[in-house]
Short mmCIF file of N, CA and C in Angstrom, two decimals:
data_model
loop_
_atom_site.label_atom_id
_atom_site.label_comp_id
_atom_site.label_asym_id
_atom_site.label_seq_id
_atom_site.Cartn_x
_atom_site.Cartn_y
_atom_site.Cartn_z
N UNK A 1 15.69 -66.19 45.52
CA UNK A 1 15.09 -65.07 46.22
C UNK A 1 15.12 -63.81 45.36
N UNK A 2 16.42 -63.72 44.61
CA UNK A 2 16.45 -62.32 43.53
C UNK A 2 15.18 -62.35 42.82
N UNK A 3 15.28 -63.59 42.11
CA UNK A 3 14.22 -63.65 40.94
C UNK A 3 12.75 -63.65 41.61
N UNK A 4 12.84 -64.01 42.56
CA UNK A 4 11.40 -64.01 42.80
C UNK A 4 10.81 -62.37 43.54
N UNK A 5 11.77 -61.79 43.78
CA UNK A 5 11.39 -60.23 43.92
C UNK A 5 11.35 -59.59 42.50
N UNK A 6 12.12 -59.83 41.82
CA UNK A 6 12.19 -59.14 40.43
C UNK A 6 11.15 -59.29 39.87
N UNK A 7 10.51 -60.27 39.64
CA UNK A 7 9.01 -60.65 39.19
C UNK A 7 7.90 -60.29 40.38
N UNK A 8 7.91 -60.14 40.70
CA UNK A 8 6.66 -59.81 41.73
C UNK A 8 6.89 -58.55 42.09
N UNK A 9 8.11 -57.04 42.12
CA UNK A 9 7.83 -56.10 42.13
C UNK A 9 8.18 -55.29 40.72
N UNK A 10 7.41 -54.37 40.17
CA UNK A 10 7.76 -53.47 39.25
C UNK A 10 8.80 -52.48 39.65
N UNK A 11 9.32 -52.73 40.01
CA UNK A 11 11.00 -51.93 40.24
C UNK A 11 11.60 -52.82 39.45
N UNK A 12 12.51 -52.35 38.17
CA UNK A 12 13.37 -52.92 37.66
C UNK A 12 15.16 -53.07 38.45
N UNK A 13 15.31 -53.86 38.16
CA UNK A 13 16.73 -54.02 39.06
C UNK A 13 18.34 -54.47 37.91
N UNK A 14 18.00 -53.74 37.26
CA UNK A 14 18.91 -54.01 36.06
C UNK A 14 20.38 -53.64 36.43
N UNK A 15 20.71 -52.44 37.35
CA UNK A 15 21.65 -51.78 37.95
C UNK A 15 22.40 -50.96 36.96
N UNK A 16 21.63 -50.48 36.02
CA UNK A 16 22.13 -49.76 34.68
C UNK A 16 21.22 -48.47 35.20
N UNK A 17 22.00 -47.58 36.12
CA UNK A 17 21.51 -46.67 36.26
C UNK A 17 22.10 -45.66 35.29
N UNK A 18 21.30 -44.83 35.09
CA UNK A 18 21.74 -43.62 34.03
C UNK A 18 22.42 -42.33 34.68
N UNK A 19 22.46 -42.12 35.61
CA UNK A 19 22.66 -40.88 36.59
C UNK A 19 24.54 -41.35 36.49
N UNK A 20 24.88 -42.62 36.93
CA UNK A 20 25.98 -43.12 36.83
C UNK A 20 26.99 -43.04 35.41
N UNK A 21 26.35 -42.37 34.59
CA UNK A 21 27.07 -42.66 33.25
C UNK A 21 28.08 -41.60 33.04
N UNK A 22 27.43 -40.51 33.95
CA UNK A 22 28.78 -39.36 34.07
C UNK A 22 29.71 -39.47 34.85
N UNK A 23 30.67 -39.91 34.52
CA UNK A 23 32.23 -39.69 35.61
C UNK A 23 31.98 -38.85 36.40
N UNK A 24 31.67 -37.94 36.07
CA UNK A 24 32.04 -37.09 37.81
C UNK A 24 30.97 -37.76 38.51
N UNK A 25 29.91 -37.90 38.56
CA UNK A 25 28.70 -38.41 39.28
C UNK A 25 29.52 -39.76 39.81
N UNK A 26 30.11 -40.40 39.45
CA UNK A 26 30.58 -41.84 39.68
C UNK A 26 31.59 -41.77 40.09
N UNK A 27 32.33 -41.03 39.92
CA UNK A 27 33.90 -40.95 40.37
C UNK A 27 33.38 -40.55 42.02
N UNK A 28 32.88 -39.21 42.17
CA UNK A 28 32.44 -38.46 43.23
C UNK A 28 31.39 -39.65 43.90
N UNK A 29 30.56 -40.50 43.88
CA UNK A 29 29.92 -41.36 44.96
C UNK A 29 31.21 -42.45 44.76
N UNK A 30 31.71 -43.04 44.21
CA UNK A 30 32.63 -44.13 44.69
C UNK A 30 33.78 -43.35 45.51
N UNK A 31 34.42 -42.60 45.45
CA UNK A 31 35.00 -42.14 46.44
C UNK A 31 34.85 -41.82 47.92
N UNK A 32 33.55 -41.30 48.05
CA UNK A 32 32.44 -41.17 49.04
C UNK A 32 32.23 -42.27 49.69
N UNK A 33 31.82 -43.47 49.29
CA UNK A 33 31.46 -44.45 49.53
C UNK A 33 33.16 -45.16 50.12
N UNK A 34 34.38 -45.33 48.94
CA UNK A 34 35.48 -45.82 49.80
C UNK A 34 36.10 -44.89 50.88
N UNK A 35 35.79 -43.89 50.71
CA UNK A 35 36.31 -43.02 52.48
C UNK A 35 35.15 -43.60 53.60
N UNK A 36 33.71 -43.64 53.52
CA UNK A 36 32.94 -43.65 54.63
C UNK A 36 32.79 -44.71 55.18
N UNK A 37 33.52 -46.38 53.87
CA UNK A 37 33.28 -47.00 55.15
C UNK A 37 34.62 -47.41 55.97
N UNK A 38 35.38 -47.21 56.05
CA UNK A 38 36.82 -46.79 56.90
C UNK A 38 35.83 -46.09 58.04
N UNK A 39 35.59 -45.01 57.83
CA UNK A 39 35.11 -43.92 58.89
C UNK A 39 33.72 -44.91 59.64
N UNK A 40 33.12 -45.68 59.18
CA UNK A 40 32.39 -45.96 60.01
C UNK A 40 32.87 -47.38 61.04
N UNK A 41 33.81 -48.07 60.21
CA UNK A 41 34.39 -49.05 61.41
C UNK A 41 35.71 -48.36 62.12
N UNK A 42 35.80 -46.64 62.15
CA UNK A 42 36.90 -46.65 63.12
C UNK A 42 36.14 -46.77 64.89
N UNK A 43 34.87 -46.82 64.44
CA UNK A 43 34.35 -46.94 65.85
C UNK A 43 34.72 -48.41 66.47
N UNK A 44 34.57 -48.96 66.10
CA UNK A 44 34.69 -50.60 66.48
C UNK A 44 36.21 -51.18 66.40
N UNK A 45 36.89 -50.67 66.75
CA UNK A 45 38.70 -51.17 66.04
C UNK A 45 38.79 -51.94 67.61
N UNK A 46 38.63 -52.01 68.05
CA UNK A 46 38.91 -53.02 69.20
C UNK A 46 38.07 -54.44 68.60
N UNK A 47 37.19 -54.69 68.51
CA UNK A 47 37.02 -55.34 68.30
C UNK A 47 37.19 -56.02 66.24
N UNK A 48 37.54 -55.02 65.65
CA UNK A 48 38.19 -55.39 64.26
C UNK A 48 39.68 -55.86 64.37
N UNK A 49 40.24 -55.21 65.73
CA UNK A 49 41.56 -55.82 65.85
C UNK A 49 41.84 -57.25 66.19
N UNK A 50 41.01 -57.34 67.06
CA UNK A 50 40.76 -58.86 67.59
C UNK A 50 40.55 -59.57 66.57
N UNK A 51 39.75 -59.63 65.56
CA UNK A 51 39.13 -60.38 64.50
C UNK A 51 40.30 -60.75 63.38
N UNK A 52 41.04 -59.52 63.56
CA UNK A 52 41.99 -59.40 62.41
C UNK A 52 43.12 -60.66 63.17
N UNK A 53 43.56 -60.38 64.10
CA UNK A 53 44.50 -61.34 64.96
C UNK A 53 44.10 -62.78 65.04
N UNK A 54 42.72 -62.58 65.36
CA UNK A 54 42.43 -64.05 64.90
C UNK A 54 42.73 -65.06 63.77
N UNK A 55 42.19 -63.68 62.50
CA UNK A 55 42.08 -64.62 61.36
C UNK A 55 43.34 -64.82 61.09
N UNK A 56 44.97 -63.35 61.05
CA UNK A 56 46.03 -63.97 60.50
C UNK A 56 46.37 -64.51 60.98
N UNK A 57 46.52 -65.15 62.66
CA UNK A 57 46.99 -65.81 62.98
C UNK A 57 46.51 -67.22 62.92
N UNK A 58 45.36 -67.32 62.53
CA UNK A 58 44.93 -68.97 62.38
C UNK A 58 45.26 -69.57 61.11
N UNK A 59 45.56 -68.49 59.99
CA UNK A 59 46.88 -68.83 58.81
C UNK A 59 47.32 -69.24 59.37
N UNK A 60 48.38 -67.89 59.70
CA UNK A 60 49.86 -68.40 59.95
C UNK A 60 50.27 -69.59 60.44
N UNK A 61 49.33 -70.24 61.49
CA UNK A 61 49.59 -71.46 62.15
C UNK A 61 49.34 -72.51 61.56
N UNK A 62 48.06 -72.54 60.56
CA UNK A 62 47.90 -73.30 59.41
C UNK A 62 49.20 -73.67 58.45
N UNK A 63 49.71 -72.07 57.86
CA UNK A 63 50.49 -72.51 56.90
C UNK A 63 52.10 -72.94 57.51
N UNK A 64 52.47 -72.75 58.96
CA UNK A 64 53.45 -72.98 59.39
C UNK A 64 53.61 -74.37 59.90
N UNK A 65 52.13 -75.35 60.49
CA UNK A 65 52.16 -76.93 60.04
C UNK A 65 52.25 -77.50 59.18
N UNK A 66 51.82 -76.37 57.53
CA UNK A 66 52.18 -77.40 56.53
C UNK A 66 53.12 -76.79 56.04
N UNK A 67 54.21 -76.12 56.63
CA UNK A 67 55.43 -75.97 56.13
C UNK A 67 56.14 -77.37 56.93
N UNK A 68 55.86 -77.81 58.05
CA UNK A 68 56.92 -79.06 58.56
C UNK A 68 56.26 -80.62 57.93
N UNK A 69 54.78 -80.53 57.67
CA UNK A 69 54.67 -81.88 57.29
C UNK A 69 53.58 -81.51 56.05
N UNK A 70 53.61 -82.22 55.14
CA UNK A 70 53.54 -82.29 54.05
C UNK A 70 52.38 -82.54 53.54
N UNK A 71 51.16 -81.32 54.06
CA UNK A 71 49.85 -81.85 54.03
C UNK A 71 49.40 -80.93 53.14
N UNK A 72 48.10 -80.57 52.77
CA UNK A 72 47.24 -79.93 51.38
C UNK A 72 46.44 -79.13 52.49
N UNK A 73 47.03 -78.27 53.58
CA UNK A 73 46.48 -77.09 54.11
C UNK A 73 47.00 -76.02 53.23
N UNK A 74 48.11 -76.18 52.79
CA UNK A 74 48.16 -74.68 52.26
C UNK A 74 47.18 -74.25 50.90
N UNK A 75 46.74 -75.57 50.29
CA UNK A 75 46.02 -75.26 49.02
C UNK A 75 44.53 -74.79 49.67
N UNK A 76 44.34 -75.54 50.57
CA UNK A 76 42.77 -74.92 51.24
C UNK A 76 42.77 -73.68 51.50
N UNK A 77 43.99 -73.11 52.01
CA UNK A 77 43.95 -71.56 52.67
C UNK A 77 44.51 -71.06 51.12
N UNK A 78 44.62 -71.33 50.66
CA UNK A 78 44.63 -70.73 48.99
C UNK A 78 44.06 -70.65 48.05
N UNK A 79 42.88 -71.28 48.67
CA UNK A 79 41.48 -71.29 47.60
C UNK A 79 40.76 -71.04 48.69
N UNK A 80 40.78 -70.41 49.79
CA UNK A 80 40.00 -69.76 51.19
C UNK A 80 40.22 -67.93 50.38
N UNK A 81 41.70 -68.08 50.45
CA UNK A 81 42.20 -66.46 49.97
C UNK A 81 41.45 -66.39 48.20
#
């Protein structure tokens, strides 16, 4: 799908932007960018909490069956992580 937009529109997509080559320009949007998106999922934390509980806990229960019997879950959830 990349390649076939890349060839069929004249927008180059190289991601070698030049505006980016000055530190401050880059320092100042990546910072921007790691504060805003925090700020935009503090709306939703009920439901990021849930998600979060889900996932460690479906580890934990994973890796706490193959702590008693002697199975190759923990390598799956270790090449999952």
């Amino acid at each position: 799908f990349y390649i076939l937009i890349t060839r069929l529109t004249p927008i180059k997509y190289d991601g070698n932007l030049k505006i980016f080559h000055d530190d401050g320009v880059f320092w100042v949007t990546f910072s921007c960018i790691a504060i805003l998106i925090p700020v935009v999922f503090m709306g939703c934390l009920r439901i990021l909490n849930i998600l979060t509980c889900g996932v460690i806990g479906s580890y934990s229960v994973v890796l706490a069956i193959d702590s008693y019997w002697s199975t190759s879950l923990s390598y799956i959830t270790l090449n999952v992580l």
